Amino acid sequence: MTRLLIIQPDASDPVGPLGEWFAEAGAELDVRLMPEQRLPGGLDGYAGVVCLGGSMGALDDADHPWLAGVRKMLASAAGKRVPTLGVCLGAQLLAAATGGQVVVGEDGPEVGPALVSKKDAAWRDPLFADLPLVPDVLQFHNDVIKRVPPGAEILASAPRYPHQAFRLNRCAYGIQFHIETTPDLVRDWAKSAPEMAELTRPGALSDESLTELHADLAETWRPFAHRFVRLAAGELEPAAEGQHRLPLV
C-alpha cells in the first residue's frame, strides 16, 4: 500500500473525510497527533506527507516548540520531492519552511464557505487540472501566506488573499483553505471562536448551508485526494518544472 505520513498539529482538526478519500485510493495512513505522538526519524517508508491545520501560528515556537520539527520535516519532504500536501496551517508551515512568509492577514480573517479561482499554472498541474474553474472551499484562518517560497507557482487565488494554493518542487502543495472538514467540525470551530464565526455572511454556518457545502467539497476534492495518492504511488507524473514567464506588456 501507499503509506502516507499524516501530521496532525491540533486535536481540533483531524484528517476526517480527507483520510477516508486517501484510504479509498489505497493509501495506508500513519497519523501523528502532535505533540503527544512524535514525528518519525525520517521519511523512509513513506510515499507522501500531509500536514493538517491547527489553531496555532506557523511560527509559534515559543508555545509549541515541536513546530520547528514539523517545518524541518516539511522542508525535507519538499527538498527530496516526496509528494506533500499542507492544509491551512500545514500550508503555512510548508511555506515558512521553504522560504515563504506567513503573517496575520491585514484584511482580517477568512471564515466560512468560499470560492477560489484557478490560476493558469493549475490547468497544467496533475492534481489541480481537473478541478472546476472556481472550486468550493471552507475558510477558517487568521494568518495568511503573504509570500510564497522562491520558485513556487500559485495555483489558486482569491480577491482578499491571493496565495490560496501553491506548488513547489513539482510535487509539494500548500492549500490555504480546508477540504477535510465535516459540518459538525465547523460548528465546533464556530463555537470555540465566536468572534470569527460572526464574520461569516448570514446563514453561512446553518445546517443546510454546511450540508450543501460539504456535498460540494466531496464532489470536488475527493478526486483530488485520489490523485494525490496516485502521485505518491508513482502512478501519476509530477508537474513539469516551473516555467516562469515575464508579465505580458
PDB file of C-alpha atoms in Angstrom:
ATOM      1  CA  MET A   1       0.000   0.000   0.000  1.00  0.00           C
ATOM      2  CA  THR A   2       0.949   3.643  -0.446  1.00  0.00           C
ATOM      3  CA  ARG A   3       1.950   4.821   3.043  1.00  0.00           C
ATOM      4  CA  LEU A   4       1.236   8.455   3.938  1.00  0.00           C
ATOM      5  CA  LEU A   5       2.534  10.298   6.968  1.00  0.00           C
ATOM      6  CA  ILE A   6      -0.309  12.457   8.324  1.00  0.00           C
ATOM      7  CA  ILE A   7       0.919  15.202  10.647  1.00  0.00           C
ATOM      8  CA  GLN A   8      -1.939  16.467  12.832  1.00  0.00           C
ATOM      9  CA  PRO A   9      -0.843  19.633  14.695  1.00  0.00           C
ATOM     10  CA  ASP A  10      -4.088  20.033  16.649  1.00  0.00           C
ATOM     11  CA  ALA A  11      -6.719  17.652  18.020  1.00  0.00           C
ATOM     12  CA  SER A  12      -9.367  20.068  16.757  1.00  0.00           C
ATOM     13  CA  ASP A  13      -8.542  19.326  13.097  1.00  0.00           C
ATOM     14  CA  PRO A  14      -8.491  15.580  12.354  1.00  0.00           C
ATOM     15  CA  VAL A  15      -7.950  14.173   8.885  1.00  0.00           C
ATOM     16  CA  GLY A  16     -11.691  13.460   8.574  1.00  0.00           C
ATOM     17  CA  PRO A  17     -13.156  12.772   5.126  1.00  0.00           C
ATOM     18  CA  LEU A  18      -9.794  13.550   3.515  1.00  0.00           C
ATOM     19  CA  GLY A  19      -8.381  10.474   5.233  1.00  0.00           C
ATOM     20  CA  GLU A  20     -11.319   8.401   4.016  1.00  0.00           C
ATOM     21  CA  TRP A  21     -10.671   9.556   0.452  1.00  0.00           C
ATOM     22  CA  PHE A  22      -6.972   8.684   0.768  1.00  0.00           C
ATOM     23  CA  ALA A  23      -7.887   5.210   2.031  1.00  0.00           C
ATOM     24  CA  GLU A  24     -10.351   4.712  -0.829  1.00  0.00           C
ATOM     25  CA  ALA A  25      -7.450   5.251  -3.225  1.00  0.00           C
ATOM     26  CA  GLY A  26      -5.358   2.602  -1.489  1.00  0.00           C
ATOM     27  CA  ALA A  27      -3.331   4.640   0.997  1.00  0.00           C
ATOM     28  CA  GLU A  28      -2.244   3.485   4.441  1.00  0.00           C
ATOM     29  CA  LEU A  29      -2.291   6.375   6.925  1.00  0.00           C
ATOM     30  CA  ASP A  30       0.200   6.867   9.751  1.00  0.00           C
ATOM     31  CA  VAL A  31      -1.424   9.694  11.754  1.00  0.00           C
ATOM     32  CA  ARG A  32       0.790  11.513  14.255  1.00  0.00           C
ATOM     33  CA  LEU A  33      -1.113  13.835  16.632  1.00  0.00           C
ATOM     34  CA  MET A  34       1.339  16.444  17.867  1.00  0.00           C
ATOM     35  CA  PRO A  35       2.982  16.727  20.284  1.00  0.00           C
ATOM     36  CA  GLU A  36       1.896  13.519  22.034  1.00  0.00           C
ATOM     37  CA  GLN A  37       2.960  11.348  19.107  1.00  0.00           C
ATOM     38  CA  ARG A  38       6.408  12.203  17.870  1.00  0.00           C
ATOM     39  CA  LEU A  39       7.363  12.560  14.247  1.00  0.00           C
ATOM     40  CA  PRO A  40       9.278   9.660  12.697  1.00  0.00           C
ATOM     41  CA  GLY A  41      13.032   9.985  12.448  1.00  0.00           C
ATOM     42  CA  GLY A  42      12.876  10.352   8.684  1.00  0.00           C
ATOM     43  CA  LEU A  43      10.800   9.797   5.587  1.00  0.00           C
ATOM     44  CA  ASP A  44      11.963   6.294   4.727  1.00  0.00           C
ATOM     45  CA  GLY A  45       8.951   4.103   4.120  1.00  0.00           C
ATOM     46  CA  TYR A  46       6.614   6.986   3.332  1.00  0.00           C
ATOM     47  CA  ALA A  47       5.383   7.729  -0.162  1.00  0.00           C
ATOM     48  CA  GLY A  48       3.834  11.085   0.811  1.00  0.00           C
ATOM     49  CA  VAL A  49       3.358  13.600   3.614  1.00  0.00           C
ATOM     50  CA  VAL A  50       0.229  15.509   4.614  1.00  0.00           C
ATOM     51  CA  CYS A  51       0.148  18.246   7.275  1.00  0.00           C
ATOM     52  CA  LEU A  52      -3.241  19.379   8.589  1.00  0.00           C
ATOM     53  CA  GLY A  53      -4.473  22.591  10.205  1.00  0.00           C
ATOM     54  CA  GLY A  54      -4.478  23.918  13.750  1.00  0.00           C
ATOM     55  CA  SER A  55      -5.235  26.894  15.932  1.00  0.00           C
ATOM     56  CA  MET A  56      -1.605  27.939  16.460  1.00  0.00           C
ATOM     57  CA  GLY A  57       0.521  30.069  14.160  1.00  0.00           C
ATOM     58  CA  ALA A  58       3.151  28.564  11.900  1.00  0.00           C
ATOM     59  CA  LEU A  59       5.929  30.297  13.853  1.00  0.00           C
ATOM     60  CA  ASP A  60       4.510  29.963  17.393  1.00  0.00           C
ATOM     61  CA  ASP A  61       7.551  28.030  18.561  1.00  0.00           C
ATOM     62  CA  ALA A  62       7.562  29.684  21.996  1.00  0.00           C
ATOM     63  CA  ASP A  63       4.283  27.989  22.899  1.00  0.00           C
ATOM     64  CA  HIS A  64       4.682  24.980  20.605  1.00  0.00           C
ATOM     65  CA  PRO A  65       8.413  24.156  20.285  1.00  0.00           C
ATOM     66  CA  TRP A  66       7.677  20.997  18.263  1.00  0.00           C
ATOM     67  CA  LEU A  67       6.605  23.178  15.316  1.00  0.00           C
ATOM     68  CA  ALA A  68      10.266  23.543  14.356  1.00  0.00           C
ATOM     69  CA  GLY A  69      10.453  19.791  13.801  1.00  0.00           C
ATOM     70  CA  VAL A  70       7.336  19.846  11.654  1.00  0.00           C
ATOM     71  CA  ARG A  71       8.771  22.626   9.490  1.00  0.00           C
ATOM     72  CA  LYS A  72      12.034  20.715   9.181  1.00  0.00           C
ATOM     73  CA  MET A  73      10.216  17.568   8.036  1.00  0.00           C
ATOM     74  CA  LEU A  74       8.126  19.501   5.508  1.00  0.00           C
ATOM     75  CA  ALA A  75      11.253  21.182   4.153  1.00  0.00           C
ATOM     76  CA  SER A  76      12.918  17.777   3.866  1.00  0.00           C
ATOM     77  CA  ALA A  77       9.929  16.302   2.043  1.00  0.00           C
ATOM     78  CA  ALA A  78       9.784  19.205  -0.394  1.00  0.00           C
ATOM     79  CA  GLY A  79      13.536  19.110  -0.949  1.00  0.00           C
ATOM     80  CA  LYS A  80      13.522  15.365  -1.623  1.00  0.00           C
ATOM     81  CA  ARG A  81      10.468  15.731  -3.858  1.00  0.00           C
ATOM     82  CA  VAL A  82       8.295  13.492  -1.750  1.00  0.00           C
ATOM     83  CA  PRO A  83       4.666  14.312  -2.626  1.00  0.00           C
ATOM     84  CA  THR A  84       3.483  16.662   0.105  1.00  0.00           C
ATOM     85  CA  LEU A  85       0.202  18.404   0.920  1.00  0.00           C
ATOM     86  CA  GLY A  86      -0.189  21.160   3.520  1.00  0.00           C
ATOM     87  CA  VAL A  87      -3.720  22.158   4.538  1.00  0.00           C
ATOM     88  CA  CYS A  88      -4.296  25.645   6.034  1.00  0.00           C
ATOM     89  CA  LEU A  89      -1.758  25.748   8.900  1.00  0.00           C
ATOM     90  CA  GLY A  90       0.024  22.930   7.078  1.00  0.00           C
ATOM     91  CA  ALA A  91       0.341  25.146   4.006  1.00  0.00           C
ATOM     92  CA  GLN A  92       1.662  27.990   6.142  1.00  0.00           C
ATOM     93  CA  LEU A  93       4.202  25.666   7.792  1.00  0.00           C
ATOM     94  CA  LEU A  94       5.312  24.430   4.364  1.00  0.00           C
ATOM     95  CA  ALA A  95       5.652  27.997   3.097  1.00  0.00           C
ATOM     96  CA  ALA A  96       7.587  29.161   6.156  1.00  0.00           C
ATOM     97  CA  ALA A  97       9.857  26.102   5.985  1.00  0.00           C
ATOM     98  CA  THR A  98      10.843  26.716   2.374  1.00  0.00           C
ATOM     99  CA  GLY A  99      11.465  30.460   2.293  1.00  0.00           C
ATOM    100  CA  GLY A 100       7.972  31.956   2.138  1.00  0.00           C
ATOM    101  CA  GLN A 101       6.419  34.446   4.558  1.00  0.00           C
ATOM    102  CA  VAL A 102       3.413  33.927   6.845  1.00  0.00           C
ATOM    103  CA  VAL A 103       1.748  36.879   8.588  1.00  0.00           C
ATOM    104  CA  VAL A 104      -1.507  37.826  10.254  1.00  0.00           C
ATOM    105  CA  GLY A 105      -3.926  38.746   7.475  1.00  0.00           C
ATOM    106  CA  GLU A 106      -4.043  42.527   7.089  1.00  0.00           C
ATOM    107  CA  ASP A 107      -7.646  42.426   5.866  1.00  0.00           C
ATOM    108  CA  GLY A 108      -8.908  40.230   8.674  1.00  0.00           C
ATOM    109  CA  PRO A 109      -9.805  36.544   8.861  1.00  0.00           C
ATOM    110  CA  GLU A 110     -11.343  34.478   6.092  1.00  0.00           C
ATOM    111  CA  VAL A 111     -14.203  32.426   7.529  1.00  0.00           C
ATOM    112  CA  GLY A 112     -16.912  30.205   6.067  1.00  0.00           C
ATOM    113  CA  PRO A 113     -17.853  28.723   2.688  1.00  0.00           C
ATOM    114  CA  ALA A 114     -15.956  30.360  -0.161  1.00  0.00           C
ATOM    115  CA  LEU A 115     -14.686  30.004  -3.698  1.00  0.00           C
ATOM    116  CA  VAL A 116     -11.144  30.216  -5.027  1.00  0.00           C
ATOM    117  CA  SER A 117     -10.094  30.695  -8.649  1.00  0.00           C
ATOM    118  CA  LYS A 118      -7.653  28.507 -10.521  1.00  0.00           C
ATOM    119  CA  LYS A 119      -4.598  30.245 -11.945  1.00  0.00           C
ATOM    120  CA  ASP A 120      -3.015  29.478 -15.314  1.00  0.00           C
ATOM    121  CA  ALA A 121      -0.459  27.060 -13.835  1.00  0.00           C
ATOM    122  CA  ALA A 122      -3.269  24.961 -12.330  1.00  0.00           C
ATOM    123  CA  TRP A 123      -4.529  23.871 -15.740  1.00  0.00           C
ATOM    124  CA  ARG A 124      -1.236  22.048 -16.331  1.00  0.00           C
ATOM    125  CA  ASP A 125      -0.986  20.560 -12.856  1.00  0.00           C
ATOM    126  CA  PRO A 126      -1.642  16.833 -12.238  1.00  0.00           C
ATOM    127  CA  LEU A 127      -3.709  17.474  -9.100  1.00  0.00           C
ATOM    128  CA  PHE A 128      -5.441  20.752  -9.999  1.00  0.00           C
ATOM    129  CA  ALA A 129      -6.075  20.451 -13.743  1.00  0.00           C
ATOM    130  CA  ASP A 130      -9.376  18.594 -13.392  1.00  0.00           C
ATOM    131  CA  LEU A 131     -10.779  20.875 -10.694  1.00  0.00           C
ATOM    132  CA  PRO A 132     -13.502  23.336 -11.726  1.00  0.00           C
ATOM    133  CA  LEU A 133     -12.533  26.915 -12.502  1.00  0.00           C
ATOM    134  CA  VAL A 134     -13.821  28.148  -9.123  1.00  0.00           C
ATOM    135  CA  PRO A 135     -13.850  25.219  -6.662  1.00  0.00           C
ATOM    136  CA  ASP A 136     -15.710  25.338  -3.356  1.00  0.00           C
ATOM    137  CA  VAL A 137     -13.603  25.528  -0.181  1.00  0.00           C
ATOM    138  CA  LEU A 138     -14.022  26.172   3.534  1.00  0.00           C
ATOM    139  CA  GLN A 139     -12.050  29.064   5.041  1.00  0.00           C
ATOM    140  CA  PHE A 140     -11.223  29.431   8.742  1.00  0.00           C
ATOM    141  CA  HIS A 141      -7.962  31.263   9.340  1.00  0.00           C
ATOM    142  CA  ASN A 142      -6.372  34.452  10.662  1.00  0.00           C
ATOM    143  CA  ASP A 143      -2.863  34.030   9.261  1.00  0.00           C
ATOM    144  CA  VAL A 144      -2.069  34.081   5.557  1.00  0.00           C
ATOM    145  CA  ILE A 145       0.781  33.284   3.208  1.00  0.00           C
ATOM    146  CA  LYS A 146       1.994  36.733   2.232  1.00  0.00           C
ATOM    147  CA  ARG A 147       4.869  35.480   0.068  1.00  0.00           C
ATOM    148  CA  VAL A 148       5.139  32.027  -1.456  1.00  0.00           C
ATOM    149  CA  PRO A 149       8.520  30.247  -1.377  1.00  0.00           C
ATOM    150  CA  PRO A 150      11.073  31.054  -4.093  1.00  0.00           C
ATOM    151  CA  GLY A 151      10.322  29.056  -7.217  1.00  0.00           C
ATOM    152  CA  ALA A 152       6.760  28.220  -6.161  1.00  0.00           C
ATOM    153  CA  GLU A 153       3.870  28.558  -8.608  1.00  0.00           C
ATOM    154  CA  ILE A 154       0.493  29.891  -7.490  1.00  0.00           C
ATOM    155  CA  LEU A 155      -2.329  27.503  -8.401  1.00  0.00           C
ATOM    156  CA  ALA A 156      -5.370  29.214  -6.877  1.00  0.00           C
ATOM    157  CA  SER A 157      -6.219  32.719  -5.731  1.00  0.00           C
ATOM    158  CA  ALA A 158      -8.972  34.839  -4.164  1.00  0.00           C
ATOM    159  CA  PRO A 159      -9.631  38.587  -4.080  1.00  0.00           C
ATOM    160  CA  ARG A 160      -8.738  39.228  -0.436  1.00  0.00           C
ATOM    161  CA  TYR A 161      -5.705  36.964  -0.190  1.00  0.00           C
ATOM    162  CA  PRO A 162      -4.117  35.880  -3.487  1.00  0.00           C
ATOM    163  CA  HIS A 163      -1.960  32.967  -2.316  1.00  0.00           C
ATOM    164  CA  GLN A 164      -4.630  30.315  -1.823  1.00  0.00           C
ATOM    165  CA  ALA A 165      -2.730  27.363  -3.283  1.00  0.00           C
ATOM    166  CA  PHE A 166       0.826  26.854  -4.477  1.00  0.00           C
ATOM    167  CA  ARG A 167       3.141  24.124  -5.717  1.00  0.00           C
ATOM    168  CA  LEU A 168       6.866  23.837  -5.047  1.00  0.00           C
ATOM    169  CA  ASN A 169       9.474  21.424  -6.463  1.00  0.00           C
ATOM    170  CA  ARG A 170       6.971  19.706  -8.756  1.00  0.00           C
ATOM    171  CA  CYS A 171       5.039  17.839  -6.037  1.00  0.00           C
ATOM    172  CA  ALA A 172       4.859  19.829  -2.763  1.00  0.00           C
ATOM    173  CA  TYR A 173       1.476  21.552  -2.421  1.00  0.00           C
ATOM    174  CA  GLY A 174       0.026  24.055   0.008  1.00  0.00           C
ATOM    175  CA  ILE A 175      -3.667  24.960   0.185  1.00  0.00           C
ATOM    176  CA  GLN A 176      -4.671  27.836   2.470  1.00  0.00           C
ATOM    177  CA  PHE A 177      -8.239  26.539   2.830  1.00  0.00           C
ATOM    178  CA  HIS A 178      -9.852  23.437   4.321  1.00  0.00           C
ATOM    179  CA  ILE A 179     -11.165  20.389   2.443  1.00  0.00           C
ATOM    180  CA  GLU A 180     -11.086  17.870   5.320  1.00  0.00           C
ATOM    181  CA  THR A 181     -13.926  19.173   7.481  1.00  0.00           C
ATOM    182  CA  THR A 182     -17.418  17.961   8.361  1.00  0.00           C
ATOM    183  CA  PRO A 183     -20.450  20.102   9.275  1.00  0.00           C
ATOM    184  CA  ASP A 184     -20.075  19.083  12.937  1.00  0.00           C
ATOM    185  CA  LEU A 185     -16.405  20.053  12.967  1.00  0.00           C
ATOM    186  CA  VAL A 186     -17.116  23.505  11.502  1.00  0.00           C
ATOM    187  CA  ARG A 187     -19.868  24.043  14.086  1.00  0.00           C
ATOM    188  CA  ASP A 188     -17.373  23.139  16.820  1.00  0.00           C
ATOM    189  CA  TRP A 189     -14.889  25.659  15.439  1.00  0.00           C
ATOM    190  CA  ALA A 190     -17.595  28.319  15.345  1.00  0.00           C
ATOM    191  CA  LYS A 191     -18.466  27.657  18.988  1.00  0.00           C
ATOM    192  CA  SER A 192     -14.840  27.833  20.090  1.00  0.00           C
ATOM    193  CA  ALA A 193     -14.145  31.004  18.055  1.00  0.00           C
ATOM    194  CA  PRO A 194     -17.406  33.000  18.043  1.00  0.00           C
ATOM    195  CA  GLU A 195     -15.596  36.199  17.109  1.00  0.00           C
ATOM    196  CA  MET A 196     -14.573  34.555  13.833  1.00  0.00           C
ATOM    197  CA  ALA A 197     -17.932  32.899  13.245  1.00  0.00           C
ATOM    198  CA  GLU A 198     -19.596  36.322  13.431  1.00  0.00           C
ATOM    199  CA  LEU A 199     -17.644  37.364  10.328  1.00  0.00           C
ATOM    200  CA  THR A 200     -19.477  34.937   8.048  1.00  0.00           C
ATOM    201  CA  ARG A 201     -22.379  36.040   5.907  1.00  0.00           C
ATOM    202  CA  PRO A 202     -25.860  35.415   7.376  1.00  0.00           C
ATOM    203  CA  GLY A 203     -26.831  31.762   7.207  1.00  0.00           C
ATOM    204  CA  ALA A 204     -23.408  30.594   6.025  1.00  0.00           C
ATOM    205  CA  LEU A 205     -22.987  28.282   9.005  1.00  0.00           C
ATOM    206  CA  SER A 206     -26.556  26.984   9.088  1.00  0.00           C
ATOM    207  CA  ASP A 207     -27.127  23.236   8.963  1.00  0.00           C
ATOM    208  CA  GLU A 208     -28.482  23.481   5.424  1.00  0.00           C
ATOM    209  CA  SER A 209     -25.577  25.602   4.167  1.00  0.00           C
ATOM    210  CA  LEU A 210     -22.915  23.392   5.749  1.00  0.00           C
ATOM    211  CA  THR A 211     -24.543  20.213   4.430  1.00  0.00           C
ATOM    212  CA  GLU A 212     -24.646  21.650   0.923  1.00  0.00           C
ATOM    213  CA  LEU A 213     -21.066  22.903   1.165  1.00  0.00           C
ATOM    214  CA  HIS A 214     -19.690  19.543   2.266  1.00  0.00           C
ATOM    215  CA  ALA A 215     -21.521  17.744  -0.535  1.00  0.00           C
ATOM    216  CA  ASP A 216     -19.794  20.140  -2.949  1.00  0.00           C
ATOM    217  CA  LEU A 217     -16.434  19.659  -1.199  1.00  0.00           C
ATOM    218  CA  ALA A 218     -16.706  15.896  -1.560  1.00  0.00           C
ATOM    219  CA  GLU A 219     -17.623  16.123  -5.235  1.00  0.00           C
ATOM    220  CA  THR A 220     -14.665  18.409  -5.959  1.00  0.00           C
ATOM    221  CA  TRP A 221     -11.913  17.315  -3.583  1.00  0.00           C
ATOM    222  CA  ARG A 222     -12.460  13.555  -3.283  1.00  0.00           C
ATOM    223  CA  PRO A 223     -10.993  13.009  -6.788  1.00  0.00           C
ATOM    224  CA  PHE A 224      -8.192  15.441  -5.862  1.00  0.00           C
ATOM    225  CA  ALA A 225      -7.327  13.247  -2.848  1.00  0.00           C
ATOM    226  CA  HIS A 226      -7.373  10.150  -5.046  1.00  0.00           C
ATOM    227  CA  ARG A 227      -4.973  11.867  -7.459  1.00  0.00           C
ATOM    228  CA  PHE A 228      -2.629  12.732  -4.583  1.00  0.00           C
ATOM    229  CA  VAL A 229      -2.421   9.046  -3.642  1.00  0.00           C
ATOM    230  CA  ARG A 230      -1.724   8.157  -7.269  1.00  0.00           C
ATOM    231  CA  LEU A 231       1.018  10.805  -7.325  1.00  0.00           C
ATOM    232  CA  ALA A 232       2.537   9.374  -4.137  1.00  0.00           C
ATOM    233  CA  ALA A 233       2.317   5.844  -5.554  1.00  0.00           C
ATOM    234  CA  GLY A 234       4.200   6.880  -8.691  1.00  0.00           C
ATOM    235  CA  GLU A 235       1.179   6.258 -10.898  1.00  0.00           C
ATOM    236  CA  LEU A 236       0.790   9.948 -11.762  1.00  0.00           C
ATOM    237  CA  GLU A 237       3.612  12.019 -13.218  1.00  0.00           C
ATOM    238  CA  PRO A 238       4.603  15.066 -11.112  1.00  0.00           C
ATOM    239  CA  ALA A 239       4.184  18.535 -12.547  1.00  0.00           C
ATOM    240  CA  ALA A 240       6.715  19.713 -15.080  1.00  0.00           C
ATOM    241  CA  GLU A 241       9.445  22.023 -13.909  1.00  0.00           C
ATOM    242  CA  GLY A 242       8.079  25.526 -13.420  1.00  0.00           C
ATOM    243  CA  GLN A 243       8.312  27.851 -16.389  1.00  0.00           C
ATOM    244  CA  HIS A 244       8.165  31.355 -15.003  1.00  0.00           C
ATOM    245  CA  ARG A 245       7.217  33.900 -17.626  1.00  0.00           C
ATOM    246  CA  LEU A 246       7.589  37.633 -17.678  1.00  0.00           C
ATOM    247  CA  PRO A 247       4.296  39.545 -17.445  1.00  0.00           C
ATOM    248  CA  LEU A 248       2.767  40.490 -20.766  1.00  0.00           C
ATOM    249  CA  VAL A 249       3.094  44.171 -21.611  1.00  0.00           C
TER     250      VAL A 249
END
